[in-house]
Coordinates of C-alpha atoms in Angstrom, one line a residue:
Chain A
M24 CA 1.5 211.8 173.5
I25 CA -2.0 210.7 173.8
C26 CA -2.6 207.1 174.9
D27 CA -5.0 206.2 171.9
E28 CA -1.9 206.8 169.6
A29 CA 0.5 205.2 172.1
R30 CA -1.4 202.0 172.2
I31 CA -1.1 201.5 168.3
L32 CA 2.9 202.4 168.7
V33 CA 3.5 200.2 171.6
S34 CA 2.6 197.2 169.4
A35 CA 4.8 198.4 166.8
Y36 CA 7.7 198.9 169.3
Q37 CA 7.3 195.4 170.6
D38 CA 8.0 194.2 167.2
G39 CA 11.0 196.4 166.8
E40 CA 9.4 198.6 163.9
L41 CA 9.3 201.8 165.1
P42 CA 12.1 204.5 163.9
E43 CA 14.5 205.8 166.2
D44 CA 12.7 209.3 167.0
R45 CA 9.4 207.4 167.6
R46 CA 11.1 204.9 169.8
E47 CA 12.4 207.4 172.3
E48 CA 8.9 209.1 172.3
I49 CA 7.2 206.2 173.0
E50 CA 9.8 205.0 175.7
K51 CA 9.5 208.1 177.3
H52 CA 5.7 207.9 177.6
L53 CA 6.0 204.6 178.8
D54 CA 7.9 205.7 181.8
D55 CA 5.1 208.3 182.5
C56 CA 2.1 206.0 181.7
P57 CA 1.6 202.9 183.5
A58 CA -1.6 202.0 181.5
C59 CA 0.3 201.8 178.4
A60 CA 3.5 200.2 180.0
E61 CA 1.0 197.7 181.1
V62 CA -0.6 197.3 177.5
L63 CA 3.2 196.5 176.5
R64 CA 3.7 194.0 179.2
R65 CA 0.6 191.9 178.2
N66 CA 1.4 192.2 174.7
L67 CA 4.6 190.6 175.3
S68 CA 3.0 187.8 177.5
L69 CA 0.5 187.3 174.6
S70 CA 3.0 187.1 171.8
D71 CA 4.9 184.4 174.0
A72 CA 1.9 182.3 174.6
I73 CA 1.0 182.4 171.0
R74 CA 4.7 181.4 169.9
S75 CA 5.0 178.7 172.7
G76 CA 1.5 177.3 171.8
A77 CA 2.4 177.2 168.0
P78 CA 3.9 173.4 168.0
T79 CA 0.2 172.2 169.2
Y80 CA -2.0 174.8 167.5
P81 CA -4.7 172.8 165.9
A82 CA -6.0 174.0 162.4
S83 CA -9.6 175.1 162.4
D84 CA -11.7 174.9 159.3
S85 CA -12.1 178.8 159.5
L86 CA -8.7 179.3 159.6
L87 CA -7.8 177.2 156.8
R88 CA -10.1 178.5 154.7
S89 CA -9.1 182.2 155.6
L90 CA -5.6 181.0 154.5
E91 CA -6.9 179.5 151.5
R92 CA -8.8 183.0 150.6
F93 CA -5.6 184.9 151.4
S94 CA -3.2 182.8 149.2
A95 CA -5.9 182.8 146.6
R96 CA -6.0 186.3 146.3
R97 CA -2.3 186.5 145.4
P98 CA -2.1 183.6 143.0
I99 CA 0.6 181.1 143.8
W100 CA 2.5 183.7 145.9
K101 CA 5.0 184.8 143.5
P102 CA 8.0 186.2 145.2
F103 CA 7.5 189.5 146.5
V104 CA 10.0 192.4 146.2
G105 CA 10.8 192.2 149.7
G106 CA 12.5 188.7 149.0
L107 CA 9.7 186.9 151.0
S108 CA 9.6 183.2 150.2
A109 CA 7.4 182.0 147.4
G110 CA 6.7 178.8 149.5
L111 CA 5.2 180.8 152.6
A112 CA 1.7 180.0 151.8
A113 CA 2.5 176.3 151.6
A114 CA 4.7 176.7 154.9
L115 CA 1.8 177.9 156.5
A116 CA -0.7 175.5 155.2
A117 CA 1.8 172.6 156.4
M118 CA 2.0 174.3 159.6
F119 CA -1.9 174.4 160.3
F120 CA -2.5 171.0 159.0
F121 CA -0.1 169.2 161.0
G122 CA -0.1 171.4 164.0
R123 CA 3.7 170.2 164.9
S124 CA 6.7 172.4 164.7
T125 CA 6.6 175.1 162.4
Q126 CA 8.3 174.9 159.0
R127 CA 11.2 176.8 160.0
E128 CA 11.8 174.8 163.1
F129 CA 11.4 171.6 161.1
T130 CA 13.9 172.7 158.6
A131 CA 16.6 173.7 161.3
D132 CA 15.6 170.1 163.0
L133 CA 16.7 168.4 159.5
V134 CA 20.1 170.7 159.6
A135 CA 20.7 169.9 163.2
D136 CA 20.1 166.2 162.3
H137 CA 22.6 166.3 159.5
V138 CA 25.3 168.1 161.5
R139 CA 24.7 165.5 164.2
S140 CA 25.1 162.5 161.9
L141 CA 28.4 164.0 160.8
M142 CA 29.8 164.9 164.2
A143 CA 28.7 162.0 166.0
A144 CA 30.2 159.3 164.0
H145 CA 26.7 157.7 163.4
L146 CA 26.5 158.5 159.9
I147 CA 25.7 154.8 158.8
D148 CA 24.1 151.7 160.1
V149 CA 24.2 149.8 156.9
Q150 CA 27.3 150.6 154.8
S151 CA 26.7 149.6 151.2
S152 CA 26.9 151.5 147.6
D153 CA 24.2 148.8 146.5
K154 CA 20.7 150.0 146.8
H155 CA 19.8 146.3 147.0
T156 CA 21.2 146.0 150.2
V157 CA 20.2 149.5 151.7
K158 CA 16.6 149.5 150.6
P159 CA 15.7 146.1 152.4
W160 CA 17.5 147.0 155.5
F161 CA 14.8 149.2 156.2
L162 CA 12.2 146.6 156.2
G163 CA 10.8 146.3 159.5
K164 CA 12.5 149.2 161.0
V165 CA 10.2 151.9 159.4
D166 CA 6.7 151.2 158.1
F167 CA 7.3 152.7 154.7
S168 CA 9.8 151.6 152.2
P169 CA 11.9 154.6 150.4
N170 CA 13.1 154.9 147.1
V171 CA 17.0 154.3 147.0
P172 CA 18.0 155.2 143.5
D173 CA 21.5 154.5 142.1
L174 CA 22.9 157.9 141.4
A175 CA 26.6 157.1 141.1
S176 CA 26.5 157.9 137.4
D177 CA 25.0 161.2 138.3
G178 CA 28.0 162.1 140.5
F179 CA 26.2 161.1 143.8
P180 CA 27.4 157.8 144.9
L181 CA 25.3 156.2 147.4
I182 CA 27.3 155.2 150.6
G183 CA 24.8 153.5 152.9
G184 CA 21.6 154.3 155.1
R185 CA 20.7 154.6 158.9
L186 CA 17.7 154.7 161.2
D187 CA 17.0 158.3 162.3
Y188 CA 14.3 160.4 164.0
V189 CA 12.7 163.4 162.6
D190 CA 10.0 165.5 164.1
H191 CA 9.3 162.6 166.7
H192 CA 9.1 160.1 164.0
A193 CA 11.2 157.3 162.5
A194 CA 12.8 158.4 159.5
A195 CA 14.9 156.6 157.0
A196 CA 18.2 158.3 156.3
L197 CA 20.0 157.6 153.0
V198 CA 23.5 158.8 153.0
Y199 CA 25.0 159.8 149.4
M200 CA 28.3 161.9 148.6
K201 CA 29.1 164.6 146.4
A202 CA 33.0 164.5 146.0
R203 CA 33.9 164.9 149.7
H204 CA 30.5 166.3 150.8
V205 CA 27.8 164.2 152.7
I206 CA 24.4 164.5 151.6
N207 CA 21.8 163.1 154.0
V208 CA 18.5 162.4 152.6
L209 CA 15.7 162.1 155.3
V210 CA 12.5 160.3 154.2
V211 CA 9.3 160.5 156.2
P212 CA 5.9 160.0 155.7
E213 CA 3.5 163.1 155.1
R214 CA 5.9 165.7 156.0
P215 CA 5.0 168.1 153.1
G216 CA 6.1 171.7 152.8
P217 CA 8.9 173.7 151.0
P218 CA 12.2 174.1 153.1
V219 CA 13.3 177.5 154.3
A220 CA 16.2 177.0 151.7
D221 CA 19.3 177.8 153.8
I222 CA 20.4 177.6 157.4
D223 CA 23.7 178.1 158.6
G224 CA 25.2 177.6 155.4
Y225 CA 23.6 174.3 154.7
H226 CA 20.9 174.0 151.8
V227 CA 17.8 172.0 152.2
E228 CA 15.9 170.5 149.3
H229 CA 12.1 168.8 149.3
W230 CA 10.5 166.7 147.2
R231 CA 7.7 164.3 147.4
S232 CA 7.2 160.8 145.9
G233 CA 4.1 158.6 146.3
D234 CA 3.1 159.4 149.9
L235 CA 6.7 160.0 151.3
D236 CA 8.4 163.2 151.7
Y237 CA 12.1 163.4 151.0
W238 CA 14.4 165.9 152.6
A239 CA 18.0 166.6 151.3
V240 CA 20.5 168.2 153.6
S241 CA 23.9 169.0 152.5
D242 CA 26.6 171.7 152.5
V243 CA 27.4 171.2 149.0
A244 CA 26.8 174.2 146.6
G245 CA 22.8 175.0 146.5
G246 CA 22.8 174.1 142.5
D247 CA 24.4 170.8 143.1
L248 CA 21.8 169.8 145.9
R249 CA 19.1 170.9 143.4
Q250 CA 20.6 168.8 140.7
F251 CA 20.9 166.0 143.1
A252 CA 17.3 166.3 144.1
R253 CA 16.3 166.3 140.3
A254 CA 18.5 163.2 139.6
F255 CA 17.1 161.4 142.8
E256 CA 13.3 162.0 141.3
A257 CA 14.2 161.3 137.9
R258 CA 15.7 157.9 138.9
S259 CA 12.9 157.0 141.4
K260 CA 10.6 156.8 138.5
Chain B
M12 CA 15.9 196.3 162.5
N13 CA 15.0 198.5 165.5
V14 CA 14.7 196.5 168.5
P15 CA 13.5 197.7 171.8
T16 CA 16.2 198.5 174.1
R17 CA 14.4 197.3 177.0
S18 CA 11.4 195.0 177.3
P19 CA 9.7 194.0 180.6
A20 CA 9.7 190.4 181.5
P21 CA 6.6 188.4 180.2
D22 CA 4.1 187.7 183.3
E23 CA 4.4 184.1 183.7
A24 CA 0.9 184.1 185.3
V25 CA -0.7 185.8 182.3
V26 CA 1.2 183.6 180.0
K27 CA -0.5 180.6 181.9
A28 CA -3.9 182.1 181.4
Y29 CA -3.2 182.5 178.0
D30 CA -3.8 178.8 177.3
A31 CA -3.7 177.1 173.9
E32 CA -7.3 176.3 173.8
N33 CA -8.5 179.7 174.7
L34 CA -5.9 181.3 172.4
R35 CA -7.2 179.3 169.8
R36 CA -10.8 180.4 170.0
A37 CA -9.7 184.2 170.5
I38 CA -7.5 184.0 167.5
E39 CA -10.7 182.5 165.6
A40 CA -12.8 184.9 166.8
L41 CA -10.9 187.9 165.5
P42 CA -11.9 189.5 162.1
A43 CA -10.1 187.7 159.2
A44 CA -7.9 190.6 158.3
W45 CA -6.6 190.7 161.9
R46 CA -6.1 187.1 162.4
E47 CA -3.8 186.8 159.2
M48 CA -1.8 189.6 160.5
I49 CA -1.1 188.2 163.8
I50 CA -0.6 184.9 162.5
L51 CA 1.9 185.8 159.9
R52 CA 3.8 188.1 162.7
E53 CA 4.0 185.6 165.5
F54 CA 4.4 182.4 163.6
E55 CA 6.3 183.3 160.5
Q56 CA 7.9 186.6 162.0
L57 CA 7.2 188.7 158.8
S58 CA 8.3 192.2 159.1
Y59 CA 5.9 195.0 158.5
K60 CA 7.4 195.7 155.3
E61 CA 6.6 192.3 154.4
L62 CA 3.0 192.0 155.8
A63 CA 2.0 195.3 153.9
E64 CA 3.2 193.3 150.7
V65 CA 1.4 190.2 151.4
A66 CA -1.8 192.3 152.6
A67 CA -1.4 194.9 150.0
V68 CA -2.2 197.6 152.6
P69 CA 0.0 200.5 153.8
I70 CA 2.6 199.7 156.6
G71 CA 0.4 202.1 158.9
T72 CA -2.5 199.8 158.5
V73 CA -0.4 196.8 159.4
M74 CA 0.5 198.8 162.4
S75 CA -3.0 199.5 163.5
R76 CA -4.5 196.0 162.7
L77 CA -1.7 194.3 164.9
A78 CA -2.2 196.8 167.7
R79 CA -6.3 196.4 167.4
A80 CA -5.7 192.5 167.2
R81 CA -3.6 192.2 170.3
E82 CA -6.2 194.2 172.1
R83 CA -8.9 192.3 171.1
L84 CA -7.4 189.2 171.9
H85 CA -6.5 190.3 175.3
D86 CA -10.2 191.3 175.8
L87 CA -11.5 188.0 174.7
L88 CA -9.1 186.1 176.7
C89 CA -9.8 188.2 179.7
V90 CA -13.6 187.6 179.3
E91 CA -13.4 184.2 179.0
E92 CA -11.3 183.9 182.2
G93 CA -13.9 186.0 184.0

């Protein structure tokens, strides 16, 4: 194998994208060629650096423009045959606009938060099924006022609220039930973007109302959570 | 998914040299088509098949763009260090 060809394959090898026979071929070449082995080593370092640098990666105008052009070429990013998320463009945009954690990490954070709230017996700070008790409780604790609709007639009784933290920011957590399942709604200002729908069997729904972003997390069936999100939105108006 | 059966440990010193600001500048300096590939691969971990669909190019082009982008990034970073 000549090095020019190997340099291309090394990159695909690193990404785990080579078929078996090519993989063996490149491994043999890497054993024999220190220069190409060095390329692999520095490529891996580069990937590490890019990925670890992601949370503080600031958006540049040119990058944003490039993303806009990119998504504009493929209207609305309708779901691809390969099952690629339709919300990818928005997830990317959110990632660059906010320069915080990537969307996937953020969604994983939400799920971890939900699980923690169930395990640590710290589900509720203010226990009440009355929205007129729960909503004012957040006054002075967070600098925004979340919608707290009454969804009991939709089959989602409110049981309370608590103060929480999401992505290093104070968040209002509203706790609803669906039968015996807990639905956590985390409310944060300006944290848009579509969720990566399912993580570890948990479902995540996102909607925006005013300048607040609402994230519902639960292990109820995905359809139930979507129904919950729609009822929440409808009754917030 | 074919995962490499062995991969050398990343070089700590090199990782440090690739600091965030230098990386950002280097990524911006890439041709747009390469930049898209790198971003979608590294941040969103899209497979080559998905990348090919997104960019509407053959998988072979994905492969070569990524390889060239990485090579260029390395060159840009080394020039900046020097």
